[in-house]
Each structure stands twice: as structure tokens, then as C-alpha cells.
Coordinates of C-alpha atoms and ligand atoms in Angstrom, one line a residue:
M23 CA 17.9 58.6 -10.0
G24 CA 14.8 60.7 -9.3
A25 CA 14.6 62.2 -5.6
M26 CA 11.7 59.9 -4.5
E27 CA 12.8 56.7 -6.4
T28 CA 14.5 53.7 -4.6
G29 CA 16.6 51.3 -6.7
E30 CA 13.6 49.0 -7.6
Q31 CA 15.1 48.9 -11.2
N32 CA 17.8 46.9 -9.8
I33 CA 15.6 44.0 -8.8
G34 CA 16.7 40.7 -10.5
K35 CA 20.2 40.0 -9.2
Q36 CA 20.8 36.4 -8.9
K37 CA 20.8 35.9 -5.1
L38 CA 18.2 37.7 -3.0
C39 CA 20.3 39.1 -0.2
I40 CA 18.6 41.4 2.3
L41 CA 20.3 43.8 4.9
G42 CA 17.9 44.3 7.8
I43 CA 18.4 47.2 10.3
E44 CA 16.6 47.5 13.7
S45 CA 16.8 50.6 15.9
S46 CA 13.3 50.9 17.5
C47 CA 14.4 51.1 21.1
D48 CA 17.7 50.4 22.7
D49 CA 19.2 47.6 20.5
T50 CA 21.1 48.5 17.3
S51 CA 21.0 45.6 15.2
A52 CA 21.9 44.5 11.6
A53 CA 21.5 41.1 10.1
I54 CA 21.8 39.6 6.4
V55 CA 19.4 37.1 5.2
A56 CA 20.5 35.5 1.7
D57 CA 18.3 33.2 -0.1
G58 CA 16.0 32.8 2.9
K59 CA 18.9 31.9 5.3
L60 CA 20.2 34.0 8.1
L61 CA 23.9 34.6 7.6
S62 CA 24.5 37.3 10.4
N63 CA 22.7 39.0 13.1
V64 CA 24.6 41.5 15.2
I65 CA 23.2 43.3 18.2
A66 CA 24.7 46.1 19.9
S67 CA 22.9 46.5 23.2
Q68 CA 23.0 50.0 25.0
A69 CA 24.1 49.4 28.6
V70 CA 24.0 53.1 29.3
H71 CA 20.2 52.7 30.3
S72 CA 20.6 50.2 33.1
S73 CA 21.6 52.8 35.9
Y74 CA 18.4 54.8 35.1
G75 CA 15.9 51.9 35.4
G76 CA 14.5 52.4 32.0
V77 CA 15.4 53.6 28.4
I78 CA 16.3 57.1 28.2
P79 CA 15.0 58.1 24.7
E80 CA 17.8 60.9 24.2
L81 CA 20.7 58.5 25.2
A82 CA 19.2 55.7 22.9
S83 CA 19.2 57.9 19.9
R84 CA 22.9 59.0 20.6
A85 CA 24.0 55.3 21.1
H86 CA 22.2 54.3 17.9
Q87 CA 24.4 56.9 16.1
Q88 CA 27.4 55.5 17.5
N89 CA 26.6 51.8 16.9
I90 CA 24.9 51.8 13.6
V91 CA 27.8 52.0 11.2
P92 CA 29.9 49.2 13.2
A93 CA 26.8 47.0 13.4
V94 CA 26.2 47.0 9.6
H95 CA 29.8 46.7 8.9
E96 CA 30.0 43.7 11.3
A97 CA 26.9 42.0 9.9
V98 CA 28.3 42.3 6.3
K99 CA 31.6 40.9 7.6
R100 CA 30.2 37.9 9.5
A101 CA 27.9 37.0 6.6
G102 CA 31.0 36.8 4.4
I103 CA 29.4 39.0 1.8
S104 CA 30.4 42.3 0.3
V105 CA 28.2 45.4 0.2
S106 CA 27.8 45.0 -3.6
D107 CA 26.0 41.6 -2.8
I108 CA 23.2 43.3 -1.1
S109 CA 19.8 43.3 -3.1
A110 CA 17.6 45.5 -0.7
V111 CA 17.8 47.4 2.3
A112 CA 15.3 46.9 5.1
Y113 CA 14.6 48.8 8.2
T114 CA 12.2 49.2 11.1
R115 CA 9.8 51.9 10.5
G116 CA 7.8 51.7 13.7
P117 CA 6.4 51.6 16.3
G118 CA 9.2 52.6 18.7
L119 CA 11.0 55.6 20.1
I120 CA 11.0 58.2 17.3
G121 CA 14.6 59.4 17.8
S122 CA 15.7 55.8 17.6
L123 CA 13.7 55.1 14.7
L124 CA 15.1 58.2 12.7
V125 CA 18.5 57.0 13.0
G126 CA 17.8 53.6 11.5
T127 CA 15.5 55.3 8.9
S128 CA 17.9 57.8 7.8
F129 CA 20.8 55.3 7.5
A130 CA 18.9 52.9 5.6
K131 CA 17.6 55.5 2.9
G132 CA 21.1 56.9 2.6
L133 CA 22.6 53.5 2.1
A134 CA 19.7 52.4 -0.4
V135 CA 20.1 55.6 -2.4
S136 CA 23.9 55.4 -2.7
L137 CA 23.9 51.7 -3.6
G138 CA 20.8 52.2 -6.0
L139 CA 18.9 49.5 -4.0
P140 CA 15.3 49.2 -3.1
L141 CA 14.2 50.0 0.4
I142 CA 11.8 48.0 2.5
D143 CA 10.0 49.5 5.5
V144 CA 9.2 46.9 8.2
N145 CA 6.7 46.9 10.9
H146 CA 8.4 46.1 14.1
L147 CA 5.5 44.2 15.6
Q148 CA 4.9 42.1 12.5
A149 CA 8.8 41.3 12.3
H150 CA 8.4 40.0 16.0
I151 CA 5.8 37.6 14.8
L152 CA 7.6 36.6 11.6
A153 CA 10.7 35.9 13.6
H154 CA 9.3 32.3 13.7
F155 CA 10.3 32.1 10.1
I156 CA 13.9 32.9 10.5
Q157 CA 15.9 29.9 9.2
E158 CA 19.6 29.4 10.2
P159 CA 21.7 27.5 7.6
G160 CA 21.6 23.9 8.4
Q161 CA 19.2 24.2 11.1
E162 CA 15.8 24.4 9.3
H163 CA 12.9 23.9 11.5
E164 CA 9.1 23.9 11.0
V165 CA 7.1 27.2 10.8
P166 CA 3.7 27.8 11.7
G167 CA 1.0 27.1 9.0
F168 CA -1.5 30.0 8.2
P169 CA -3.9 31.2 9.8
F170 CA -2.3 31.1 13.2
I171 CA -2.8 33.2 16.3
C172 CA 0.1 34.8 18.0
L173 CA 0.4 36.2 21.4
L174 CA 2.9 38.9 20.9
V175 CA 4.2 40.4 24.3
S176 CA 6.9 42.8 24.4
G177 CA 8.2 45.9 26.5
G178 CA 6.2 48.3 24.3
N179 CA 3.3 46.0 23.3
S180 CA 0.7 43.2 24.2
Q181 CA -1.4 41.8 21.4
I182 CA -3.2 38.8 20.1
V183 CA -3.0 38.7 16.6
L184 CA -4.5 36.5 13.8
V185 CA -1.9 35.9 11.1
R186 CA -3.5 34.9 7.8
G187 CA -0.4 35.3 5.7
F188 CA 3.1 37.1 5.6
N189 CA 1.3 40.3 4.8
D190 CA -2.0 39.8 6.3
F191 CA -2.4 40.5 10.1
E192 CA -5.6 41.1 12.2
I193 CA -5.3 42.6 15.7
L194 CA -7.8 40.7 17.8
G195 CA -7.0 42.4 21.0
Q196 CA -4.2 44.6 22.7
T197 CA -3.5 46.4 25.7
I198 CA -5.4 49.5 26.4
D199 CA -2.6 50.9 28.8
D200 CA 0.6 49.4 29.7
A201 CA 2.4 46.2 28.0
A202 CA 3.1 43.0 29.9
G203 CA 6.9 43.8 29.7
E204 CA 6.6 47.2 31.3
A205 CA 4.7 45.4 34.1
F206 CA 7.5 43.0 34.6
D207 CA 10.0 46.0 34.5
K208 CA 8.0 47.9 37.1
C209 CA 7.7 44.8 39.4
A210 CA 11.6 44.5 39.3
K211 CA 12.0 48.3 39.8
V212 CA 9.9 48.2 43.0
L213 CA 12.1 45.4 44.4
G214 CA 15.2 47.2 43.6
G215 CA 16.0 44.9 40.7
P216 CA 17.8 45.7 37.5
Y217 CA 16.5 46.9 34.1
P218 CA 15.2 45.2 32.1
G219 CA 13.3 43.6 34.9
G220 CA 11.7 40.5 33.1
P221 CA 14.6 38.1 33.3
Y222 CA 15.1 39.1 37.0
V223 CA 11.4 38.4 37.9
D224 CA 11.6 35.1 36.2
K225 CA 14.8 34.1 37.8
T226 CA 13.7 35.2 41.3
A227 CA 10.3 33.7 40.9
R228 CA 11.9 30.3 40.7
D229 CA 12.3 30.1 44.5
G230 CA 9.1 31.6 45.4
D231 CA 5.5 30.6 46.3
D232 CA 3.3 31.7 43.4
S233 CA 0.1 31.6 45.5
M234 CA 1.4 33.7 48.5
F235 CA 0.0 37.0 47.3
K236 CA -3.0 37.8 45.4
F237 CA -3.5 40.7 43.1
A238 CA -6.9 42.0 41.6
K239 CA -7.0 41.0 37.8
P240 CA -8.3 43.6 35.5
H241 CA -11.8 43.3 33.9
V242 CA -11.3 44.5 30.3
P243 CA -14.0 43.6 27.7
G244 CA -13.3 41.5 24.7
L245 CA -9.7 40.2 23.9
D246 CA -7.9 43.5 25.2
Y247 CA -5.4 43.7 27.9
S248 CA -4.8 46.1 30.8
F249 CA -1.7 46.0 33.0
S250 CA -1.4 49.3 34.7
G251 CA -3.7 48.4 37.5
L252 CA -1.8 45.4 38.3
K253 CA 1.5 47.4 38.5
T254 CA -0.1 49.7 41.0
S255 CA -1.6 46.9 43.1
F256 CA 2.0 45.5 43.4
L257 CA 3.5 48.7 44.3
Y258 CA 0.7 49.3 47.0
L259 CA 1.2 45.8 48.5
V260 CA 4.8 46.2 48.8
R261 CA 4.5 49.7 50.2
D262 CA 1.9 48.8 52.8
N263 CA 3.8 45.8 54.0
L264 CA 7.1 47.7 54.2
K265 CA 5.3 50.1 56.8
N266 CA 4.9 47.1 59.3
D267 CA 7.9 45.0 58.3
P268 CA 11.1 46.8 56.8
G269 CA 12.5 43.3 56.1
F270 CA 9.2 42.4 54.1
V271 CA 10.9 42.5 50.6
E272 CA 14.0 40.6 51.7
K273 CA 11.9 37.8 53.2
H274 CA 9.4 37.5 50.3
R275 CA 11.3 38.6 47.2
G276 CA 10.9 35.2 45.5
D277 CA 7.2 34.9 46.7
L278 CA 6.4 38.5 45.4
C279 CA 8.0 37.8 41.9
A280 CA 6.3 34.3 41.6
S281 CA 3.0 35.7 42.6
F282 CA 3.1 38.7 40.4
Q283 CA 4.3 36.5 37.5
R284 CA 1.6 33.9 37.9
T285 CA -0.9 36.8 37.9
V286 CA 0.5 38.4 34.5
V287 CA 0.7 34.8 32.9
E288 CA -3.0 34.0 33.8
C289 CA -4.1 37.4 32.4
L290 CA -2.2 36.7 29.1
M291 CA -3.3 33.1 28.8
Q292 CA -7.0 33.9 29.7
K293 CA -7.5 36.1 26.7
L294 CA -5.5 33.9 24.4
K295 CA -7.7 31.0 25.3
E296 CA -10.8 33.2 24.4
A297 CA -9.1 34.1 21.1
F298 CA -8.7 30.4 20.3
K299 CA -12.2 29.5 21.3
Q300 CA -13.4 32.3 18.6
H301 CA -10.9 31.4 15.9
K302 CA -10.2 27.7 15.7
V303 CA -6.7 27.7 14.2
E304 CA -4.2 24.7 14.1
C305 CA -1.2 26.7 15.3
L306 CA -0.6 29.0 18.3
A307 CA 2.6 31.0 18.6
L308 CA 4.3 33.3 21.2
A309 CA 6.4 36.3 20.4
G310 CA 8.2 39.4 21.7
G311 CA 10.6 39.8 24.6
V312 CA 8.2 38.5 27.2
S313 CA 7.9 35.2 25.3
A314 CA 11.2 34.3 27.0
N315 CA 9.5 34.1 30.1
S316 CA 9.6 30.4 31.5
A317 CA 6.2 30.4 33.4
L318 CA 4.4 31.9 30.1
R319 CA 6.2 29.2 28.1
K320 CA 5.0 26.4 30.2
A321 CA 1.5 27.8 30.5
F322 CA 1.4 28.2 26.7
T323 CA 2.7 24.8 25.7
D324 CA 0.6 23.1 28.3
F325 CA -2.5 24.6 26.9
C326 CA -1.5 23.9 23.3
E327 CA -0.8 20.2 24.3
A328 CA -4.3 20.0 26.0
E329 CA -5.9 21.4 22.9
K330 CA -3.8 19.4 20.5
V331 CA -2.6 22.4 18.4
K332 CA 0.9 23.0 17.5
A333 CA 2.9 25.3 19.7
F334 CA 5.5 27.7 18.2
V335 CA 7.8 29.3 20.9
P336 CA 10.7 31.4 19.4
K337 CA 14.3 30.6 20.1
I338 CA 15.2 32.9 23.1
S339 CA 17.8 34.8 20.8
Y340 CA 15.0 35.9 18.6
T341 CA 12.5 37.1 21.3
T342 CA 14.0 40.3 22.0
D343 CA 14.7 43.1 19.4
N344 CA 17.0 41.9 16.4
A345 CA 17.5 42.6 12.9
A346 CA 17.3 39.0 11.8
M347 CA 13.5 39.2 12.3
I348 CA 13.4 42.6 10.2
A349 CA 15.5 41.0 7.3
T350 CA 13.2 37.9 7.3
A351 CA 10.0 40.0 7.3
A352 CA 11.4 42.0 4.4
L353 CA 12.1 39.0 2.5
Y354 CA 8.2 38.5 2.1
Q355 CA 7.7 42.0 1.4
Y356 CA 10.4 41.8 -1.3
R357 CA 8.5 39.0 -2.9
S358 CA 5.2 40.8 -3.0
R359 CA 7.0 43.8 -4.3
S360 CA 6.1 45.8 -1.3
F361 CA 8.6 48.6 -1.4
D362 CA 9.2 52.0 0.6
K363 CA 9.2 55.5 -0.8
L364 CA 12.1 57.7 0.2
D365 CA 9.8 60.5 1.7
S366 CA 8.3 58.0 4.3
V367 CA 8.7 58.8 7.8
P368 CA 8.9 56.6 10.9
F369 CA 6.0 56.1 13.3
A370 CA 5.9 55.8 17.0
R371 CA 2.6 54.1 17.8
A372 CA 1.3 50.6 17.2
V373 CA -0.4 49.7 14.0
V374 CA -0.1 46.2 12.6
Ligands
KG4_428 O1 10.5 42.6 22.5 P1 11.5 43.4 23.5 O2 12.9 43.3 23.3 O3 11.1 45.0 23.4 C1 10.2 45.5 22.6 O4 10.2 45.3 21.3 O5 9.3 46.2 23.2 O6 10.9 43.0 24.9 C2 11.7 43.6 26.0 C3 10.7 43.2 27.3 C4 11.2 43.8 28.5 O7 10.1 44.4 29.2 C5 11.8 42.6 29.3 O8 11.7 42.9 30.7 C6 10.9 41.6 28.9 O9 10.9 41.9 27.6 N1 11.5 40.3 29.1 C7 10.9 39.2 30.0 C8 11.8 38.3 30.2 N2 12.9 38.4 29.4 C9 12.7 39.8 28.6 N3 9.8 39.4 30.6 C10 9.5 38.4 31.5 N4 10.2 37.2 31.6 C11 11.4 37.2 30.9 N5 12.2 36.1 31.0

């Protein structure tokens, strides 16, 4: 085999069986999708970051090195296949932490070369959106019809994407600074909560009054977002109140989380509604880690109901980083013969 070739010559095995590998941030994941059905999805999360209140890139890369071989091995085992059944190797090329991405990229290339298999590079953000097309055996579900609009909200990105097809994405708007997930993480950190902070804020908000505190909403033109000002205004509100009342956080933990969450959800929904006004689609979807948020899910489904459009909310297990979505996205790239070259490199920043 030539130095820059992948094993595209081996296409045509009877059963299309894709190994997906995800290593963009702090989850090492491997999954097998065979004939369009998810057979396994193994996720090795990295507890090492929790004591730092955020992901430490250097530690993430090392943990991926430790986890990647066992994760792939386990995914193959749980799927009940052998390595020789795999028809293509897919991996997350970006965006993400470059050191983390390099681990998955190098592993995928090495495996594809050694097995003589085609290599498929997957865009992490597109994969989050295509998570709606993950099909588990015996649990087939309805999928969004094209075109649809997806609100993609994760720890690293916040975007509104018009999806015209499996390989046809248009970003209508995106954050100009921080992502919605980062804002949730920061809110939790200010309150002394754990990392990642989104689930903590969501849970703590349940007992709170969401109208007790007001935060200035950003004014960003078009369909773009901004969350950095909101983060700062939350920090200042807590800091200023603590000066007069050291028990302020303890007294108002639930109210602070609920008020902050309501503001983030209102910001997200306001631009989504605007996008829907501009592009009258029949389906709307949520994707990414923040789509697990209960208040966002409610606001989203209420809006879809009022507008009589179909609402697609991903299964909680597929909202955060996972390789099932990578293998699923790769399936459609395989079908359109979109393969990777062995000299391609990962990319850190968002491009859809
Ligand atoms: O999609 P994801 O796993 O990471 C990226 O690809 O960036 O999303 C992780 C983000 C974190 O910021 C986390 O705090 C947030 O999703 N998150 C939530 C909830 N569950 C996870 N944010 C708000 N409410 C939740 N229930």
C-alpha cells in the first residue's frame, strides 16, 4: 500500500461495519455501528479533571493514551464481532483539544493502515447533530426530516445549524465568545459546585425561584450568541452580595441557579425562534451536552408544540461526547465515499 493510501480498495465487504473513535475532549469513546445499527458504545470518562474545576488538556491527552486501546477492545467485544469484521475506521478530526484529538487520530490511522481499511474523518459538531440518527437494535425511532434546524449547545460550542442533508450543514449563527456549556460550568464553579457544572445547576435550580435575580442579556446582532457577559454578571452579583451577607450563596443557591438557567435558556430560545422565522422548517432539533438541560428541553418542546413542528430531543446518553455519533456520521460519509487521507491533521477550532 502506498504511503498516503487508505484501504478504500477493500470496500465491498458484505456487512458495513464501522468502528468510531471519539477523543476530542475528556471522554475516550469507541463504538461499533453495523448495518446502520449501534452494537456497542463504550465511554471512558476522565475523573482526573474534577478536582481542577475544568479539563486540563495535558492530563486529557495522557488519559486518552491510557484508555484508547481498552475502549476499542471493549467496543469490539461488546458488539460481538471480531476486528476482521470492521469495514472502516472513523475518528473525530475536530474541533477539540489538539492533544486529545492527536491520540484518536493517530490511533485510527495506525489501525486503518494495519488492517488495510478506509479511514473516515468526522467533524465532531456534525456528529452531535447526526446523533439523532443513531439507531439501537430493536428500538428504531423516527428521525428528523431534511431540512431541519438544530440548536447545538455543548461545552465548547453553541450554534444554530440548518441541516439540509447528511453532508450539508449551514451555520446560521454561533457564539462569538463562550459556549452555553462553559457558562453553566462557570456558574457552578462560582457557587463551589462540581465540574462539569451543567448537571449541578440543572438539579439545584429545581428548588429555586427563577425570577429572583435578573441578569443583563447580551445584545448580539443576527443569530449569533454571546455568553461571556452573562458569566461575568453572575460572578459580580454573587461577589457583591457576599460582601454584605456571607451566607448569601447558602440562602439563595437554588434561586441563583434557577435565575441563571432561565436567562441562558431564554437567550438560546430567542435566537432559535428567530432562525425558525427565517427558515420555515418542519423539524427542530436539539443536540450537544447542554441539550440534557431540563429547562431547555421544556422551553424547546413547548415552542415546537406551539408552532406545530416536530421536536427532536436526543436521548440523554447521546447528548454528551460519544463514539456512537461518530460511527453514525461516518456511515453517511462512507455511503457518499467521503474518505480521509493519511496525511490529514486534526483541527482545534469549529468549522462545520
Ligand atoms: O457536548 P459535551 O459533552 O462537550 C462538548 O462536546 O463540548 O457537553 C458538555 C457540556 C458541559 O459544559 C456540561 O456542563 C454541559 O454540557 N451539560 C449541561 C447539562 N448536562 C451537561 N448543561 C446544562 N444542563 C445539563 N443538564
